[in-house]
Coordinates of C-alpha atoms in Angstrom, one line a residue:
M111 CA 39.3 32.4 -61.2
Y112 CA 35.7 33.3 -61.1
K113 CA 34.8 36.7 -59.8
P114 CA 32.3 37.1 -57.0
A115 CA 28.7 37.3 -58.1
P116 CA 27.4 40.8 -58.4
Q117 CA 25.0 42.0 -55.7
R118 CA 21.3 41.6 -56.6
Q119 CA 19.4 44.8 -57.1
K120 CA 16.6 45.5 -54.7
K121 CA 13.1 45.3 -56.1
T122 CA 12.0 48.2 -53.9
N123 CA 13.4 50.6 -51.4
I124 CA 10.5 50.4 -49.0
V125 CA 11.6 49.2 -45.5
R126 CA 8.8 47.4 -43.7
S127 CA 8.6 48.0 -40.0
R128 CA 7.8 45.2 -37.5
S129 CA 6.7 47.5 -34.8
G130 CA 3.8 49.9 -34.3
C131 CA 0.3 49.5 -33.1
K132 CA -2.4 47.1 -34.0
A133 CA -4.7 49.7 -35.7
C134 CA -1.9 51.0 -38.0
R135 CA -0.9 47.4 -38.8
Q136 CA -4.5 46.5 -39.8
R137 CA -4.8 49.7 -41.9
R138 CA -1.3 49.1 -43.4
V139 CA -0.1 52.7 -42.7
K140 CA 3.0 54.0 -41.1
C141 CA 2.8 54.4 -37.3
D142 CA 4.9 57.2 -35.7
E143 CA 5.0 55.1 -32.5
K144 CA 4.3 58.0 -30.2
K145 CA 3.6 57.3 -26.6
P146 CA 1.1 56.7 -25.0
S147 CA -0.8 56.9 -28.3
C148 CA 0.3 57.4 -31.8
S149 CA -1.0 60.3 -33.9
A150 CA -3.2 58.2 -36.1
C151 CA -5.1 56.7 -33.2
M152 CA -5.4 60.1 -31.4
R153 CA -6.8 61.6 -34.6
R154 CA -9.3 58.8 -35.1
G155 CA -10.2 58.5 -31.4
K156 CA -9.2 54.8 -31.2
K157 CA -7.4 53.0 -28.5
C158 CA -3.8 52.5 -29.3
E159 CA -2.7 48.9 -28.5
A160 CA 0.8 47.7 -28.9
I161 CA 1.6 44.6 -30.9
T162 CA 2.5 41.6 -28.6
P163 CA 4.1 38.4 -29.9
N164 CA 1.6 35.6 -30.3
L165 CA 3.2 32.6 -28.5
D166 CA 1.3 29.4 -29.6
F167 CA 2.4 26.5 -27.4
R168 CA 1.6 23.0 -28.5
T169 CA 1.4 20.0 -26.1
S170 CA 3.6 17.1 -26.9
I171 CA 3.5 13.8 -24.9
V172 CA 6.8 12.0 -25.1
L173 CA 6.9 8.4 -24.0
A174 CA 9.5 7.4 -21.5
T175 CA 10.4 4.4 -23.6
E176 CA 11.5 6.5 -26.5
Q177 CA 15.2 6.6 -26.9
H178 CA 15.4 10.1 -28.5
A179 CA 13.5 13.0 -27.1
V180 CA 11.2 14.8 -29.5
R181 CA 11.3 18.5 -29.3
H182 CA 8.3 19.3 -31.6
P183 CA 5.3 17.1 -32.2
K184 CA 5.2 15.6 -35.7
R185 CA 2.1 15.3 -37.8
L186 CA 0.5 11.9 -38.3
K187 CA 1.0 10.7 -41.8
V188 CA -1.9 8.8 -43.3
V189 CA -1.0 6.3 -46.0
Y190 CA -3.8 4.9 -48.1
V191 CA -3.1 1.4 -49.2
K192 CA -4.9 -0.2 -52.0
D193 CA -6.4 -3.7 -51.8
T194 CA -5.9 -4.0 -48.1
P195 CA -7.9 -7.0 -46.9
I196 CA -10.7 -6.1 -44.6
H197 CA -9.8 -8.8 -42.1
S198 CA -6.2 -7.7 -41.8
T199 CA -4.9 -6.7 -38.4
V200 CA -4.2 -3.0 -37.9
A201 CA -0.7 -2.5 -36.5
G202 CA -1.9 0.5 -34.5
N203 CA -3.8 -1.7 -32.1
E204 CA -0.7 -3.5 -31.0
A205 CA 1.2 -0.2 -30.8
N206 CA -1.5 1.3 -28.6
D207 CA -1.5 -1.7 -26.3
A208 CA 2.3 -1.5 -26.0
I209 CA 2.1 2.2 -25.1
L210 CA -0.6 1.6 -22.5
N211 CA 1.5 -1.2 -21.0
G212 CA 4.6 0.9 -21.0
V213 CA 6.4 -1.3 -23.6
S214 CA 7.9 -0.1 -26.8
D215 CA 8.7 -2.4 -29.6
D216 CA 11.6 -0.8 -31.5
S217 CA 11.5 -3.5 -34.2
N218 CA 8.1 -2.4 -35.4
R219 CA 8.6 1.3 -35.0
S220 CA 9.4 3.4 -38.1
E221 CA 12.3 5.8 -38.1
D222 CA 9.9 8.4 -39.5
V223 CA 6.5 9.3 -38.1
P224 CA 3.8 6.9 -37.0
T225 CA 1.7 5.5 -39.8
F226 CA -2.0 4.6 -39.6
V227 CA -3.3 2.4 -42.3
P228 CA -7.0 2.7 -42.9
R229 CA -8.8 -0.5 -44.1
R230 CA -10.8 -0.6 -47.3
M231 CA -14.5 -1.4 -47.0
S232 CA -16.5 -2.9 -49.9
D233 CA -16.8 0.3 -52.0
G234 CA -15.0 3.0 -50.2
L235 CA -12.3 3.9 -47.7
V236 CA -13.0 4.2 -44.0
S237 CA -11.8 7.6 -42.8
I238 CA -9.9 8.1 -39.6
G239 CA -12.6 10.3 -38.2
Q240 CA -15.3 7.7 -38.7
S241 CA -16.4 6.1 -35.5
A242 CA -16.7 2.3 -35.0
S243 CA -20.4 2.7 -34.3
Q244 CA -21.0 4.1 -37.9
S245 CA -19.7 0.8 -39.4
P246 CA -21.1 -2.4 -38.0
V247 CA -18.4 -4.4 -39.8
L248 CA -15.6 -2.3 -38.3
S249 CA -17.1 -2.4 -34.8
S250 CA -17.2 -6.1 -34.9
L251 CA -13.6 -6.3 -35.8
L252 CA -12.0 -3.8 -33.5
P253 CA -11.4 -5.1 -29.9
L254 CA -13.2 -3.5 -27.0
P255 CA -11.0 -1.1 -25.1
S256 CA -9.9 -2.1 -21.7
P257 CA -10.6 0.0 -18.6
I258 CA -7.1 1.4 -18.7
Q259 CA -7.5 2.3 -22.4
R260 CA -10.8 4.1 -21.7
R261 CA -9.2 6.1 -18.9
C262 CA -6.2 7.2 -21.0
L263 CA -8.6 9.3 -23.1
Y264 CA -9.1 11.7 -20.2
R265 CA -6.3 11.0 -17.8
S266 CA -2.8 12.5 -17.7
G267 CA 0.2 10.3 -18.3
C268 CA 1.2 10.4 -14.7
E269 CA -2.3 9.3 -13.5
L270 CA -2.4 6.6 -16.1
F271 CA 1.0 5.3 -14.9
Y272 CA -0.2 5.0 -11.3
L273 CA -3.6 3.6 -12.3
T274 CA -1.8 0.8 -14.3
Y275 CA 0.3 0.0 -11.3
W276 CA -2.8 0.0 -9.1
E277 CA -4.5 -2.7 -11.2
N278 CA -1.4 -4.8 -11.7
S279 CA 0.2 -4.7 -8.3
C280 CA -1.3 -2.5 -5.5
A281 CA -4.9 -3.8 -5.7
R282 CA -3.6 -7.4 -5.3
S283 CA -2.6 -6.6 -1.7
L284 CA -6.2 -5.3 -0.9
P285 CA -9.5 -7.2 -0.7
I286 CA -10.9 -8.1 -4.1
F287 CA -13.8 -5.7 -3.9
F288 CA -11.4 -2.7 -4.2
R289 CA -11.4 -3.4 -7.9
Q290 CA -15.0 -2.1 -7.9
I291 CA -13.8 0.9 -5.9
A292 CA -11.4 1.7 -8.8
S293 CA -14.4 1.9 -11.2
M294 CA -16.2 4.1 -8.8
A295 CA -13.2 6.4 -8.6
N296 CA -13.8 7.4 -12.3
R297 CA -16.9 9.3 -11.2
H298 CA -15.5 10.8 -7.9
A299 CA -12.4 13.0 -8.0
T300 CA -11.6 12.7 -4.3
L301 CA -11.7 8.9 -4.4
M302 CA -9.5 8.9 -7.5
Q303 CA -6.9 11.2 -5.7
A304 CA -6.9 8.9 -2.7
L305 CA -6.4 5.8 -4.9
L306 CA -3.6 7.4 -6.8
A307 CA -1.9 8.4 -3.5
L308 CA -2.0 4.9 -2.2
S309 CA -0.7 3.5 -5.5
A310 CA 2.2 5.9 -5.6
C311 CA 3.0 5.2 -2.0
N312 CA 3.0 1.5 -2.5
M313 CA 5.3 1.9 -5.5
S314 CA 7.7 4.1 -3.6
R315 CA 8.1 1.6 -0.8
S316 CA 8.3 -1.5 -3.0
S317 CA 11.2 0.0 -5.0
P318 CA 13.8 1.4 -2.5
E319 CA 16.7 3.5 -3.6
G320 CA 20.0 4.7 -2.0
G321 CA 23.4 3.2 -1.4
G322 CA 24.8 1.2 1.4
E323 CA 24.1 -2.2 2.9
V324 CA 21.2 -3.5 5.0
S325 CA 22.6 -4.6 8.4
S326 CA 21.0 -5.7 11.6
T327 CA 21.4 -2.3 13.2
Q328 CA 20.7 0.2 10.5
V329 CA 18.8 0.5 7.3
T330 CA 20.4 2.8 4.7
Y331 CA 17.8 2.4 2.0
R332 CA 14.9 4.8 1.6
P333 CA 11.6 4.8 -0.4
R334 CA 12.0 6.1 -4.0
R335 CA 11.7 9.8 -3.9
E336 CA 9.8 10.6 -7.1
Y337 CA 7.0 8.2 -6.3
L338 CA 6.8 9.4 -2.7
L339 CA 6.5 13.0 -3.8
S340 CA 3.7 12.0 -6.2
S341 CA 1.9 10.2 -3.4
Q342 CA 2.1 13.2 -1.1
H343 CA 0.7 15.4 -3.9
Y344 CA -2.3 13.2 -4.5
Y345 CA -2.8 12.7 -0.8
G346 CA -2.8 16.4 0.0
S347 CA -5.2 17.0 -2.9
A348 CA -7.6 14.4 -1.6
V349 CA -7.4 15.7 2.0
E350 CA -8.0 19.3 0.8
Q351 CA -11.1 18.2 -1.2
I352 CA -12.5 16.3 1.9
A353 CA -11.9 19.3 4.1
R354 CA -13.6 21.6 1.6
S355 CA -16.6 19.3 1.5
I356 CA -16.8 19.3 5.3
R357 CA -16.8 23.1 5.4
R358 CA -19.5 23.3 2.8
N359 CA -21.5 20.4 4.5
S360 CA -21.5 18.6 1.2
L361 CA -19.7 15.3 1.8
G362 CA -22.1 13.4 -0.5
S363 CA -22.5 9.7 -0.3
P364 CA -21.4 8.1 3.0
L365 CA -20.2 5.1 1.1
H366 CA -17.8 7.1 -1.0
T367 CA -16.5 9.0 2.0
L368 CA -15.9 5.8 3.9
A369 CA -13.9 4.4 0.9
V370 CA -11.7 7.5 0.8
L371 CA -11.1 7.4 4.6
V372 CA -10.2 3.7 4.4
L373 CA -7.6 4.4 1.7
F374 CA -6.3 7.3 3.9
C375 CA -5.8 4.8 6.7
Y376 CA -4.0 2.4 4.5
F377 CA -1.7 5.2 3.4
E378 CA -0.9 6.4 6.9
S379 CA -0.4 2.9 8.3
S380 CA 2.1 2.1 5.6
M381 CA 4.0 5.4 6.2
G382 CA 4.1 4.7 10.0
N383 CA 2.1 7.9 10.8
F384 CA 0.1 6.8 13.8
A385 CA -1.2 10.3 14.6
G386 CA -2.6 10.7 11.1
F387 CA -4.1 7.2 11.3
S388 CA -5.8 8.1 14.5
C389 CA -7.3 11.2 13.0
H390 CA -8.9 9.3 10.1
A391 CA -9.9 6.5 12.5
D392 CA -12.0 8.9 14.5
G393 CA -13.6 10.2 11.4
I394 CA -14.5 6.6 10.3
D395 CA -16.0 5.7 13.6
T396 CA -18.2 8.8 13.6
L397 CA -19.2 8.2 10.0
I398 CA -20.2 4.6 10.7
Q399 CA -22.2 5.5 13.8
T400 CA -24.0 8.3 12.0
H401 CA -24.8 6.5 8.7
F402 CA -24.6 2.8 9.8
T403 CA -28.0 1.9 8.2
T404 CA -27.2 3.5 4.9
I405 CA -23.7 1.9 4.7
A406 CA -24.9 -1.5 5.8
S407 CA -27.7 -1.5 3.2
D408 CA -25.3 -1.3 0.3
H409 CA -23.5 -4.4 -0.9
L410 CA -20.1 -2.6 -0.6
G411 CA -20.8 -1.2 2.8
P412 CA -20.0 -4.4 4.9
E413 CA -17.0 -5.0 2.7
L414 CA -15.6 -1.5 3.5
I415 CA -16.3 -1.9 7.2
A416 CA -14.5 -5.3 7.2
A417 CA -11.5 -3.7 5.4
W418 CA -11.5 -0.9 8.0
I419 CA -11.4 -3.4 10.9
V420 CA -8.5 -5.2 9.3
A421 CA -6.6 -1.9 8.8
K422 CA -7.4 -0.8 12.4
N423 CA -6.1 -4.1 13.8
H424 CA -3.0 -4.0 11.6
N425 CA -2.2 -0.5 12.8
W426 CA -2.8 -1.4 16.4
W427 CA -0.5 -4.4 16.1
L428 CA 2.3 -2.3 14.6
R429 CA 1.8 0.3 17.4
M430 CA 2.1 -2.3 20.2
N431 CA 5.4 -3.5 19.1
F432 CA 8.1 -1.3 20.7
S433 CA 5.9 0.8 22.9
S434 CA 6.0 1.5 26.6
F435 CA 4.4 -0.6 29.3
S436 CA 2.1 2.2 30.3
L437 CA 0.7 2.3 26.7
Q438 CA 0.2 -1.4 26.6
L439 CA -1.7 -1.4 29.9
S440 CA -4.0 1.4 28.8
Q441 CA -5.4 -0.3 25.7
G442 CA -9.1 -0.8 25.5
C443 CA -11.2 -3.7 24.2
L444 CA -10.7 -4.6 20.5
S445 CA -13.6 -7.1 20.1
L446 CA -16.2 -6.5 17.5
S447 CA -19.6 -5.1 18.5
S448 CA -22.7 -7.1 17.9
D449 CA -24.0 -4.7 15.2
I450 CA -20.8 -5.0 13.2
S451 CA -20.6 -8.8 13.6
K452 CA -24.1 -9.2 12.2
I453 CA -23.3 -7.6 8.9
L454 CA -20.0 -9.4 8.3
H455 CA -20.7 -12.4 6.1
S456 CA -18.1 -12.3 3.3
I457 CA -14.6 -13.7 2.8
N458 CA -13.1 -10.5 3.8
A459 CA -15.1 -10.6 7.0
Q460 CA -13.2 -13.8 8.1
R461 CA -10.0 -11.7 8.1
A462 CA -11.7 -9.0 10.1
E463 CA -13.0 -11.5 12.7
I464 CA -9.8 -13.5 13.2
T465 CA -7.5 -10.4 13.5
S466 CA -9.9 -8.9 16.1
I467 CA -9.7 -12.1 18.1
L468 CA -5.9 -12.2 17.7
C469 CA -5.4 -8.6 18.8
E470 CA -7.8 -8.9 21.8
S471 CA -6.2 -12.2 22.9
Y472 CA -2.7 -10.6 22.7
R473 CA -3.9 -7.5 24.7
I474 CA -5.4 -9.6 27.5
N475 CA -2.4 -12.0 27.5
N476 CA 0.1 -9.2 27.7
L477 CA -2.0 -7.5 30.4
T478 CA -1.9 -10.6 32.6
L479 CA 1.8 -11.1 32.3
L480 CA 2.6 -7.5 33.2
Q481 CA 0.6 -7.9 36.4
L482 CA 2.5 -11.1 37.2
G483 CA 5.8 -9.4 36.4
P484 CA 8.3 -7.8 38.9
C485 CA 7.5 -4.9 41.1
G486 CA 7.2 -1.5 39.5
I487 CA 4.8 -2.5 36.7
Q488 CA 1.6 -0.5 36.8
Q489 CA -1.5 -2.5 37.7
S490 CA -4.5 -2.6 35.4
N491 CA -8.2 -2.5 36.2
L492 CA -8.6 -6.3 35.6
T493 CA -7.3 -9.0 37.9
V494 CA -5.5 -12.1 36.8
D495 CA -8.6 -14.2 37.2
E496 CA -10.7 -11.8 35.1
C497 CA -8.1 -11.8 32.4
I498 CA -8.1 -15.6 32.3
T499 CA -11.9 -15.6 32.0
S500 CA -11.7 -13.1 29.1
L501 CA -9.2 -15.3 27.3
Q502 CA -11.6 -18.2 27.7
I503 CA -14.3 -16.1 26.1
E504 CA -12.0 -15.3 23.2
S505 CA -11.2 -19.0 22.9
R506 CA -14.8 -19.8 22.4
K507 CA -15.1 -17.1 19.7
L508 CA -12.1 -18.7 18.0
D509 CA -13.7 -22.1 18.1
E510 CA -16.8 -20.7 16.4
W511 CA -14.7 -19.0 13.8
H512 CA -12.9 -22.2 13.0
A513 CA -16.1 -24.2 12.9
T514 CA -17.5 -21.9 10.1
L515 CA -14.5 -22.4 7.8
P516 CA -15.3 -24.5 4.7
H517 CA -13.2 -27.5 3.8
S518 CA -11.4 -25.5 1.1
E519 CA -9.9 -23.2 3.7
L520 CA -8.6 -25.8 5.9
P521 CA -5.0 -27.3 5.6
I522 CA -4.7 -29.8 2.8
E523 CA -2.8 -32.0 5.2
S524 CA -4.6 -32.8 8.4
F525 CA -2.8 -33.2 11.7
S526 CA -3.8 -34.6 15.1
S527 CA -4.2 -32.4 18.2
F528 CA -0.8 -32.9 19.7
E529 CA 1.3 -34.9 17.3
A530 CA 5.1 -34.8 17.7
L531 CA 6.8 -32.2 15.5
D532 CA 10.3 -32.6 14.1
Q533 CA 12.1 -29.4 15.3
R534 CA 15.0 -29.8 12.9
S535 CA 13.0 -29.8 9.7
I536 CA 9.6 -28.2 9.5
R537 CA 7.1 -30.0 7.2
P538 CA 5.0 -27.3 5.3
L539 CA 1.3 -27.1 5.6
L540 CA -0.3 -26.2 2.3
F541 CA -3.4 -24.2 1.6
T542 CA -5.4 -23.3 -1.5
S543 CA -4.3 -19.6 -1.4
H544 CA -2.1 -17.2 0.4
A545 CA -5.0 -15.4 2.0
V546 CA -6.4 -18.6 3.4
A547 CA -2.9 -19.6 4.8
M548 CA -2.5 -16.2 6.5
N549 CA -5.9 -16.6 8.2
Y550 CA -4.8 -19.9 9.5
A551 CA -1.5 -18.3 10.7
Y552 CA -3.6 -15.8 12.7
Y553 CA -5.6 -18.7 14.1
A554 CA -2.5 -20.5 15.3
C555 CA -1.1 -17.3 16.8
S556 CA -4.4 -16.6 18.6
R557 CA -4.2 -20.1 20.1
I558 CA -0.7 -19.3 21.5
M559 CA -2.0 -16.1 23.0
Q560 CA -4.9 -18.0 24.7
C561 CA -2.7 -20.5 26.5
T562 CA -3.2 -19.9 30.3
A563 CA -1.0 -22.6 31.7
L564 CA 1.9 -20.1 32.0
F565 CA -0.2 -17.8 34.2
H566 CA -0.9 -20.5 36.7
D567 CA 2.7 -21.6 36.7
L568 CA 3.9 -18.1 37.5
Q569 CA 1.6 -17.9 40.5
R570 CA 3.0 -21.2 42.0
P571 CA 6.4 -21.9 43.4
Y572 CA 9.0 -22.4 40.7
D573 CA 9.4 -26.0 39.6
P574 CA 12.0 -26.5 36.8
S575 CA 10.4 -29.9 35.9
N576 CA 7.0 -28.4 35.2
D577 CA 6.6 -27.6 31.5
A578 CA 3.8 -25.0 31.2
E579 CA 4.4 -24.4 27.5
T580 CA 3.3 -27.7 26.0
E581 CA 0.2 -26.3 24.3
A582 CA 2.0 -23.1 23.2
T583 CA 4.8 -25.2 21.7
H584 CA 2.4 -27.3 19.8
W585 CA 0.6 -24.3 18.2
M586 CA 4.0 -22.6 17.6
G587 CA 4.9 -25.7 15.6
I588 CA 1.7 -25.4 13.6
L589 CA 2.5 -21.8 12.9
L590 CA 5.9 -22.6 11.6
R591 CA 4.5 -25.3 9.3
V592 CA 2.1 -22.7 7.9
V593 CA 4.9 -20.2 7.3
A594 CA 7.1 -22.9 5.8
G595 CA 4.4 -23.4 3.1
L596 CA 4.2 -19.7 2.2
N597 CA 5.9 -18.0 -0.7
R598 CA 8.1 -15.1 0.3
Q599 CA 7.1 -13.0 -2.7
D600 CA 3.4 -13.5 -1.8
C601 CA 4.2 -12.4 1.7
F602 CA 5.9 -9.3 0.4
R603 CA 3.1 -8.4 -2.0
E604 CA -0.1 -9.4 -0.2
N605 CA 0.7 -8.6 3.4
V606 CA 1.3 -4.9 2.9
Y607 CA -1.9 -3.8 4.6
S608 CA -2.4 -6.6 7.0
I609 CA -0.5 -8.2 9.9
G610 CA 2.6 -9.8 8.5
I611 CA 4.6 -12.9 9.5
A612 CA 7.6 -10.8 10.5
S613 CA 5.6 -9.0 13.3
L614 CA 3.8 -12.3 14.4
F615 CA 7.0 -14.1 15.2
P616 CA 8.5 -11.9 18.0
V617 CA 5.2 -11.9 19.8
C618 CA 4.9 -15.7 19.6
L619 CA 8.5 -16.3 20.7
L620 CA 7.7 -14.4 23.9
R621 CA 5.2 -17.3 24.8
C622 CA 7.1 -20.2 23.3
H623 CA 10.8 -20.5 24.4
N624 CA 11.8 -23.5 22.4
V625 CA 15.4 -22.9 21.3
A626 CA 15.0 -24.9 18.0
F627 CA 11.9 -23.0 17.0
G628 CA 13.7 -19.7 17.8
R629 CA 16.6 -20.6 15.6
W630 CA 14.3 -21.5 12.7
V631 CA 12.5 -18.1 13.0
E632 CA 15.8 -16.3 13.1
N633 CA 17.0 -18.1 9.9
W634 CA 13.7 -17.3 8.2
L635 CA 14.0 -13.6 8.9
S636 CA 17.6 -13.6 7.9
E637 CA 16.7 -15.0 4.4
W638 CA 14.8 -11.7 3.6
S639 CA 18.1 -9.9 3.3
K640 CA 19.1 -12.1 0.3
V641 CA 16.0 -10.9 -1.6
C642 CA 16.6 -7.2 -0.7
T643 CA 13.3 -6.9 1.1
L644 CA 13.2 -4.3 3.9
E645 CA 9.7 -4.8 5.3
E646 CA 6.9 -7.3 5.4
G647 CA 3.4 -6.4 6.5
S648 CA 4.7 -2.8 6.9
F649 CA 7.0 -4.0 9.7
P650 CA 10.8 -3.6 9.4
I651 CA 12.5 -6.9 9.0
T652 CA 15.6 -5.6 10.9
Q653 CA 13.5 -4.9 14.0
A654 CA 11.9 -8.3 14.0
L655 CA 15.3 -10.0 13.4
E656 CA 17.1 -8.0 16.2
I657 CA 14.4 -8.8 18.8
T658 CA 14.4 -12.5 17.8
R659 CA 18.2 -12.6 18.3
I660 CA 17.9 -11.1 21.7
I661 CA 15.2 -13.6 22.7
N662 CA 17.2 -16.5 21.4
Q663 CA 20.3 -15.4 23.3
E664 CA 18.3 -15.3 26.6
N665 CA 16.8 -18.7 25.8
V666 CA 20.2 -20.2 25.3
A667 CA 21.3 -18.7 28.6
G668 CA 18.3 -20.4 30.3
N669 CA 16.1 -17.3 30.8
D670 CA 12.6 -16.9 29.5
I671 CA 11.6 -13.5 28.1
Y672 CA 7.9 -12.6 28.4
A673 CA 7.6 -8.9 27.5
V674 CA 9.6 -6.2 25.5
A675 CA 9.0 -2.5 25.8
L676 CA 10.6 0.9 25.4
P677 CA 11.7 2.9 28.5
E678 CA 9.7 5.9 27.3
D679 CA 7.0 5.9 24.6
D680 CA 7.9 7.8 21.5
G681 CA 4.4 7.9 19.9
G682 CA 5.3 5.4 17.3
G683 CA 8.3 7.3 15.9
R684 CA 8.6 10.0 13.3
G685 CA 7.1 8.1 10.4
K686 CA 8.7 6.2 7.5
Y687 CA 8.9 9.0 4.9
T688 CA 12.7 8.7 4.4
S689 CA 13.4 5.2 5.8
Y690 CA 11.8 1.8 6.4
A691 CA 11.8 2.1 10.2
S692 CA 9.7 4.8 12.0
Q693 CA 11.5 4.4 15.3
R694 CA 15.1 4.8 16.5
F695 CA 16.0 3.7 20.0
D696 CA 19.1 2.3 21.7
K697 CA 17.6 0.7 24.8
I698 CA 14.7 -1.7 25.5
I699 CA 13.3 -3.3 28.6
L700 CA 13.1 -7.0 29.0
I701 CA 10.8 -8.8 31.5
G702 CA 11.5 -12.5 32.1
R703 CA 12.3 -15.2 34.5
R704 CA 15.7 -16.6 35.5
G705 CA 16.0 -20.3 34.7
S706 CA 18.3 -21.0 37.6
S707 CA 16.2 -19.4 40.4
G708 CA 12.8 -18.9 38.8
Q709 CA 12.8 -15.3 39.9
M710 CA 11.1 -12.6 37.7
Y711 CA 13.4 -9.8 36.6
S712 CA 13.4 -6.6 34.6
E713 CA 16.5 -5.6 32.6
L714 CA 17.5 -2.7 30.4
V715 CA 19.3 -4.0 27.3
P716 CA 21.2 -1.8 24.8
V717 CA 20.2 -2.2 21.2
Q718 CA 20.4 -0.1 18.0
I719 CA 17.3 -0.4 15.8
G720 CA 16.0 1.8 13.1
S721 CA 17.4 4.6 11.0

């Protein structure tokens, strides 16, 4: 057997110390390590500084698509390839595009480190540090960077993630001019923070998480938490920057401030925070009144004002559903002012005008019915005749709006004024785009709200043979035909920040009591559960479905329901931060008329809606 190897003899007996002070280390002398100062430093009159470990941290960005986490960053290996054709494609371009799009191609990825292959020019090799502008041939071959690629040079990975989602998904549910707002955000930090907040909020609500089933009485899903926390972070940062600018009296451009506040309103409306929306709404009204000339003179100013009007009408519509009668009676006029109407001349302005007419018609219609209801309902400042006159004014506005529509925004299939509709199968009406179809849906709903035959019928003695809903039934059929031609995914994606179909139907069913139409609406709302969609137009599907079922049950029993409200107003609920319904209540008030006697009645009905 071999003996163990003999111990190697030491070259020196000097033991080097790893402690001491900096001065002794630099002079390479022994330090006695006395405190608070060593003898050498005291003798030389120097400051004795202890040696501290130098911790050099390096930043490493690890992609989420990588299968194995990288603990330490690796150096990039440059491989020089001879006789590389000048017109060959660099593999790094495809890799960079894949990284920016969040896609990783494992088949093209080396097991070692990334490899960059420089291309040979005529007589020399192009170095990696050489810019494209220094070589006209190379600059003509390399593709121009996209906006996302340019931002990735100075944006963090999280911001790049939400910016990509903004351009691919979130911006599609907003007016088209918001793409210009995104380019403006690169130069304004507050606008960028507001944009990121809305993008993260939209992503959290479009990708629910949590277990359980979606039933007609309770929603057990919730918005995705990590995206929601990011949206709250960006939103808080933007609000803090706005508040700091107000304290310093340095808000800057009114146009940029208006864009930030409009994004804030979109954010609060989608989260069901009506108090926060009201705060930003007051700020927008003050800003527009103070800087109206400056805002209107810019080409983006009228677009932002139109977007603000649509957001305000959307929030008002959400608030009126499931509110108290006292709140419904106290609402003010929603018509556009003459100054605002003069500057609205774009495609987005059509949506602002039609939603304003819709909301004002609904307000007056509901006000009239509450006055004709049973005893105990608070009276308003307007009489029934004055309300009917106001509805006629809104009807003329609606005629003017429809007359200005180009032929490309009218239904592809024409229909006569009162043609017979098959109530068993709804024949779809087709349009050139989803936005155009939604505008026409608002138009049909406004016509339903402007029907006054029911008011005259309620003031006369009850006659079962008298059908006061002929006109309302016709326009309800037109609305169903428009909805039948819509794509559900388009409704889910593009109706986020505008009045959705799910919130239109319950209001229209209170004016049209056709049983067949009510069943069609109930089936249409029930189909949303099959595609795992919890809200449309920021309105909970379960709430619309439950109210539709109650109205249909009363219609089958021979009763007509005209109004729905809460016994006590809850301010719009507690918000939708952890759910898809901001309100939770177990009772609602129904106002209707008995089919047997024609007597108006008010009834408290038990329900369970929200989570």
